[in-house]
Short mmCIF file of C-alpha atoms in Angstrom, two decimals:
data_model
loop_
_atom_site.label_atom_id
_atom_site.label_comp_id
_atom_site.label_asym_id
_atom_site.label_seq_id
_atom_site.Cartn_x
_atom_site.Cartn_y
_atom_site.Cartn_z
CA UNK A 490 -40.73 -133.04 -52.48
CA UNK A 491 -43.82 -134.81 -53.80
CA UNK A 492 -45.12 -138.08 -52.72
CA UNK A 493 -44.09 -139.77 -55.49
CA UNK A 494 -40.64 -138.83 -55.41
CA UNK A 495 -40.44 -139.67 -52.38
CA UNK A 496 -41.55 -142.87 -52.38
CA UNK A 497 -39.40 -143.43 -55.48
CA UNK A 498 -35.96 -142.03 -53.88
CA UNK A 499 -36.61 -144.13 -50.89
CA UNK A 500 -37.38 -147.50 -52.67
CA UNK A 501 -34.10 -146.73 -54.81
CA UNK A 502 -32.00 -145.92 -51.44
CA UNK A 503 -33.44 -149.07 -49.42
CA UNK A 504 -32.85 -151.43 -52.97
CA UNK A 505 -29.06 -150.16 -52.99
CA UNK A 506 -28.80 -150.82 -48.68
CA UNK A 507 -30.16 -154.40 -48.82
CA UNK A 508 -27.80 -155.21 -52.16
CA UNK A 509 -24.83 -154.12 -50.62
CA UNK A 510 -25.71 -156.35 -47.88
CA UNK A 511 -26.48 -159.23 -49.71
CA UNK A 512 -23.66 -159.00 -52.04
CA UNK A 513 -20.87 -159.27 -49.37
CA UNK A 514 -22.30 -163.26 -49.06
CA UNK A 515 -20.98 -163.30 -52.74
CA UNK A 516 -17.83 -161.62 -52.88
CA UNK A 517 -14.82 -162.95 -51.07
CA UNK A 518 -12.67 -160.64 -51.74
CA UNK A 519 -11.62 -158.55 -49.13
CA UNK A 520 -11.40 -154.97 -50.96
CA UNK A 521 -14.69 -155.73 -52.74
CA UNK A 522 -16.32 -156.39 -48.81
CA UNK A 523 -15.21 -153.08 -48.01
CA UNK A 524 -16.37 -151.48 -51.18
CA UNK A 525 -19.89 -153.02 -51.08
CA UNK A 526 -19.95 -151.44 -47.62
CA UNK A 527 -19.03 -148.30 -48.26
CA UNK A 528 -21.46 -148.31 -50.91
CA UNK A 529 -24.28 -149.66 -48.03
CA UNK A 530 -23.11 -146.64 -46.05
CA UNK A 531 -23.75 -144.17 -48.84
CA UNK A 532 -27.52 -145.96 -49.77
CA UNK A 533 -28.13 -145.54 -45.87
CA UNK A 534 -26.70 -141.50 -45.86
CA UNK A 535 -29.24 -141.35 -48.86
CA UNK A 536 -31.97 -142.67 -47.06
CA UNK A 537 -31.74 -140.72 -44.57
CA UNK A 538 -31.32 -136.98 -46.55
CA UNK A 539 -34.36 -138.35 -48.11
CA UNK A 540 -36.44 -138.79 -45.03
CA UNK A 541 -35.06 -135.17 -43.73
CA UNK A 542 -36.21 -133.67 -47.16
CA UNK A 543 -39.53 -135.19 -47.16
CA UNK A 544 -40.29 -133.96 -43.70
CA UNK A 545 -38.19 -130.49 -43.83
CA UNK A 546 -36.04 -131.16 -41.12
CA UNK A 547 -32.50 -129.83 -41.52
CA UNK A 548 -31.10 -131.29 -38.76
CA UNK A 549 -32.00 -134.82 -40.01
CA UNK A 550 -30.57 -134.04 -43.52
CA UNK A 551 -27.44 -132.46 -41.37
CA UNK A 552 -27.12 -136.20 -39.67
CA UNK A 553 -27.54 -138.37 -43.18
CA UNK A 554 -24.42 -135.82 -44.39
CA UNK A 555 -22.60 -137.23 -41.64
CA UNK A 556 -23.67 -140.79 -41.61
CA UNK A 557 -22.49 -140.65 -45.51
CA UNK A 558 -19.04 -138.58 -44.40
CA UNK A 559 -18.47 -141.83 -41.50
CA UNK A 560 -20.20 -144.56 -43.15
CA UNK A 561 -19.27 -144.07 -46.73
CA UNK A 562 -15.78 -141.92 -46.20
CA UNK A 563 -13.82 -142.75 -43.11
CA UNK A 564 -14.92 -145.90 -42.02
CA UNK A 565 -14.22 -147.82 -45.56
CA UNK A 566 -10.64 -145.77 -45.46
CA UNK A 567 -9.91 -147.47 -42.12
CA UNK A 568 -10.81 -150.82 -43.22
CA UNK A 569 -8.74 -150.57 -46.06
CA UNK A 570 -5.95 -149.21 -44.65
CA UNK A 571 -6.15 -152.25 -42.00
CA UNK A 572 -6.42 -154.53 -44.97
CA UNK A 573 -2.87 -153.46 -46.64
CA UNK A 574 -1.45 -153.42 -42.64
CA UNK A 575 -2.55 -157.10 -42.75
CA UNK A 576 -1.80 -158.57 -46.16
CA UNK A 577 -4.49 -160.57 -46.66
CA UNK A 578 -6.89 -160.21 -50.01
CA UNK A 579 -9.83 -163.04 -49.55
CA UNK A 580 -11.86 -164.92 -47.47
CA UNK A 581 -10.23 -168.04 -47.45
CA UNK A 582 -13.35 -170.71 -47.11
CA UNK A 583 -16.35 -169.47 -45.22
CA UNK A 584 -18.09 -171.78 -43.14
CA UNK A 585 -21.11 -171.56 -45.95
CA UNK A 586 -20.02 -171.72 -49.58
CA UNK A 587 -21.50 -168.60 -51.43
CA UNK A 588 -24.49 -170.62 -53.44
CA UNK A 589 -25.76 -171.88 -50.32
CA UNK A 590 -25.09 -167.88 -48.05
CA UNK A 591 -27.55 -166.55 -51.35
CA UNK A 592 -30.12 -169.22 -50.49
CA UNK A 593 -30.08 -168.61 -46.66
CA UNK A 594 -30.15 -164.73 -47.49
CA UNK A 595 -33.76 -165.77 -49.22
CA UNK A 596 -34.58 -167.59 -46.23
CA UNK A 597 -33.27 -164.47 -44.14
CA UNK A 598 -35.50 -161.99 -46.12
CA UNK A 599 -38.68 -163.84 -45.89
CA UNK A 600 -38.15 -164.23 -41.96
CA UNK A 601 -37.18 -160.43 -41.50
CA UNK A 602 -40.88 -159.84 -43.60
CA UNK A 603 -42.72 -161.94 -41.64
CA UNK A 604 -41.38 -160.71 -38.52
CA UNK A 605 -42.06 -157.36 -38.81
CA UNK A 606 -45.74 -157.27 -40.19
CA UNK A 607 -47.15 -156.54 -36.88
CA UNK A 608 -45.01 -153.31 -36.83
CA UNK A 609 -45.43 -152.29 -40.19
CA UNK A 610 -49.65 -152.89 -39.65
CA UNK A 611 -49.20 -150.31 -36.00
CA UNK A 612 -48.21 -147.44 -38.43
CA UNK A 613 -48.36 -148.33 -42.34
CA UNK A 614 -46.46 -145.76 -44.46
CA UNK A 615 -43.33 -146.04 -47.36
CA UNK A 616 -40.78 -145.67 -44.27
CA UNK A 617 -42.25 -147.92 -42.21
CA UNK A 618 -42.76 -150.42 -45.33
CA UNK A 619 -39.25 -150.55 -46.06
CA UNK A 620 -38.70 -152.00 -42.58
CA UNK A 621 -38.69 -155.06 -43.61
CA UNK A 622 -35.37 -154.65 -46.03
CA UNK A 623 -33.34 -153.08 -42.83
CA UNK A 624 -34.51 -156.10 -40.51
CA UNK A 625 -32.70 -158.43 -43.84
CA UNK A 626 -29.59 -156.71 -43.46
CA UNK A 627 -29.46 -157.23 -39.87
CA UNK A 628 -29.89 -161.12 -40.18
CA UNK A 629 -27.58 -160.60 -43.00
CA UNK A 630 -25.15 -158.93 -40.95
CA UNK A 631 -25.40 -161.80 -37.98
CA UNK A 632 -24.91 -164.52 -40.99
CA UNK A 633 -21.67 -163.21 -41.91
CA UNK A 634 -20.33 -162.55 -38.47
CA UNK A 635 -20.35 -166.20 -37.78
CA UNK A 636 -19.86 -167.85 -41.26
CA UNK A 637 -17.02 -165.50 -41.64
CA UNK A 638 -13.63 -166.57 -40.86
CA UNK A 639 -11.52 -163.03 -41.80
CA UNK A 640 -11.14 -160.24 -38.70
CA UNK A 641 -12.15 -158.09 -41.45
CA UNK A 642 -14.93 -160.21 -42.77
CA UNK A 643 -16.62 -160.24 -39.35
CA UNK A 644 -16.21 -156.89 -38.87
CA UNK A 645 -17.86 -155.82 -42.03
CA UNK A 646 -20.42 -158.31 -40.38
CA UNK A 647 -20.34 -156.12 -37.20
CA UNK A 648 -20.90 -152.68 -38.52
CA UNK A 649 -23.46 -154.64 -41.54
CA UNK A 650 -26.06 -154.68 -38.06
CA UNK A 651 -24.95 -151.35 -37.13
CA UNK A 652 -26.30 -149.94 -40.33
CA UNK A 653 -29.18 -152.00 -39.88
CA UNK A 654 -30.08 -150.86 -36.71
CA UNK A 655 -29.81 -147.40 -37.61
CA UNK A 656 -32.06 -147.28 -40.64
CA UNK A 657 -34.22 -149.22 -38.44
CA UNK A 658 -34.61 -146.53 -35.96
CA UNK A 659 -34.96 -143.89 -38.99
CA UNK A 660 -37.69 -145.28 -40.89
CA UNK A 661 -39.43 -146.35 -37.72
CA UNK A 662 -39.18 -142.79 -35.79
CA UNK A 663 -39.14 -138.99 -36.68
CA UNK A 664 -35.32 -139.21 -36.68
CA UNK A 665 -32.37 -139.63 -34.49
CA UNK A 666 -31.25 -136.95 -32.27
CA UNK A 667 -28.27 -135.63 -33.16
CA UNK A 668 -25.98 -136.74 -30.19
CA UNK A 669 -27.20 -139.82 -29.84
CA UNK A 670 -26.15 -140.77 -33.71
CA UNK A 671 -22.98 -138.93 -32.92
CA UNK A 672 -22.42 -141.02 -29.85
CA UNK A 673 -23.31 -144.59 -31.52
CA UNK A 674 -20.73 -143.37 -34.52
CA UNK A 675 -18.01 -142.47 -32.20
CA UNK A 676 -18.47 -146.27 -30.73
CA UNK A 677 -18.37 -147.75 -34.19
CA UNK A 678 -14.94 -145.59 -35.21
CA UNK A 679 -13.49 -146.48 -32.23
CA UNK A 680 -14.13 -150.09 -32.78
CA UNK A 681 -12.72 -149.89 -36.49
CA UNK A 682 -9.70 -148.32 -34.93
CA UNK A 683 -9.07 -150.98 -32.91
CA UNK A 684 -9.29 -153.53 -35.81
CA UNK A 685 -6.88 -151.86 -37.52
CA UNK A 686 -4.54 -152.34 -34.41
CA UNK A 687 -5.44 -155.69 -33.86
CA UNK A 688 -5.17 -156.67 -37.53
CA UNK A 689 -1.50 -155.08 -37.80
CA UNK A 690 -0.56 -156.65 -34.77
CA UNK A 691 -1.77 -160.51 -35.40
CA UNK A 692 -0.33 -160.19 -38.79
CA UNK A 693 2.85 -159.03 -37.48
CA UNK A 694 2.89 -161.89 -34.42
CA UNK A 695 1.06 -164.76 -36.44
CA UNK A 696 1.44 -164.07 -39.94
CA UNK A 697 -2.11 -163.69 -40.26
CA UNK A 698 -5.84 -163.17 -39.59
CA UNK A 699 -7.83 -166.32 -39.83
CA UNK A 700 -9.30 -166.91 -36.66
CA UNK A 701 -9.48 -170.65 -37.23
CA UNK A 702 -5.69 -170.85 -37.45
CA UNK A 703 -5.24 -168.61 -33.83
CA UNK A 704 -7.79 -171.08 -32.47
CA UNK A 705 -5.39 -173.85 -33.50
CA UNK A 706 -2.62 -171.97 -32.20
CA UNK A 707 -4.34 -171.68 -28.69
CA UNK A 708 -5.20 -175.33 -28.50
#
C-alpha cells in the first residue's frame, strides 16, 4: 500500500469514527444511536485493517476483522435486541438540548487537539495525527454518559470511550496484542449482556428505563 493511500484510507476511516460519534448528540432516537454506533464500530475495524495493511502485519488485520465482527455485528444486535425487550424508541429530554450538545462537541474537539499536541510532536506521523479525532470521541463519549437520561443512551456513551480508547492505543502503538483486545472485548460483551438483562427487567418491574423516573421512585 502506498503512502498516499494510506494516508487517504485512514483520514476517510478516522472522518467516519468521529461522525458517528458526534452524530449520536443529534439523534434521539434510540435505533438510530445504535446504528450510528455500529457504523463507529465498522470506521474503527477499518482503521485498524488499514494500519495492519500498511505495516504487513496479519495479525493486526486478523484483530480489526474481529473488532468489526464485535463492534459492528454483535454488539449493535445486542443493543437492539435490548431495545425491543424494553419498549422504549427515544431519548426523552437530555439534560443538553441537541443545538447546544453540537456546540459543546466543538468545544470538545478543540480541547481533545490541544491536549494532545505534546504527543502528537513526541512521534509526528498520519496515525499519530489522527489522535486528536479519537481523544474527541472520548470526551464525546463522557458528554453523553451524563447528559443522557436512557440505560441505552448511556451505554452507547459507555462503549462510545471504549472505542475511543482503543483507536487510541492503535494509532499511538504498533498494535494491540491479540489477547489483550480479546480480553477488553470479552469485558465490553459481557457488559452489553447485562444491559440487556437489566433493561428487560426494569421495563418489566417499572415500566421503563429513564433513570430520572427510578431516582424518583427511590426518593
Amino acid at each position: 500500500m502506498s503512502d498516499a493511500v494510506y494516508v487517504l484510507l485512514l483520514d476517510l476511516a478516522c472522518g467516519a469514527f468521529l461522525l458517528a460519534g458526534v452524530m449520536v448528540l443529534w439523534r434521539r432516537a434510540l435505533s438510530a444511536i445504535v446504528w450510528l454506533f455500529a457504523l463507529q464500530g465498522l470506521a474503527l475495524a477499518v482503521l485498524v485493517v488499514v494500519l495492519g495493511l500498511h505495516q504487513g502485519e496479519l495479525e493486526l488485520i486478523a484483530v480489526g476483522a474481529g473488532v468489526g465482527a464485535l463492534r459492528a455485528g454483535l454488539l449493535p444486535y445486542l443493543m437492539r435486541r435490548a431495545l425491543a425487550a424494553g419498549g422504549e424508541r427515544r431519548e426523552t429530554q437530555p439534560l443538553v438540548n441537541v443545538a447546544t450538545s453540537l456546540l459543546v462537541a466543538a468545544v470538545l474537539a478543540m480541547l481533545a487537539y490541544a491536549v494532545s499536541q505534546p504527543l502528537v510532536r513526541l512521534a509526528p506521523s498520519p496515525a499519530t495525527q489522527a489522535v486528536p479525532v479519537a481523544l474527541t470521541v472520548l470526551l464525546v463519549g463522557f458528554f453523553v454518559l451524563v447528559t443522557r437520561r436512557r440505560a441505552l443512551s448511556q451505554v452507547v456513551g459507555f462503549l462510545l470511550i471504549d472505542n475511543a480508547v482503543t483507536a487510541t492505543a492503535f494509532l499511538t502503538t504498533n498494535g494491540v496484542p491479540l489477547v489483550v483486545e480479546l480480553g477488553v472485548s470479552l469485558d465490553v460483551l459481557l457488559a452489553v449482556l447485562v444491559l440487556q438483562v437489566l433493561t428487560t427487567r426494569m421495563r418489566a418491574a417499572f415500566g421503563g428505563t429513564d433513570l430520572d423516573e427510578l431516582r424518583e421512585l427511590h426518593d
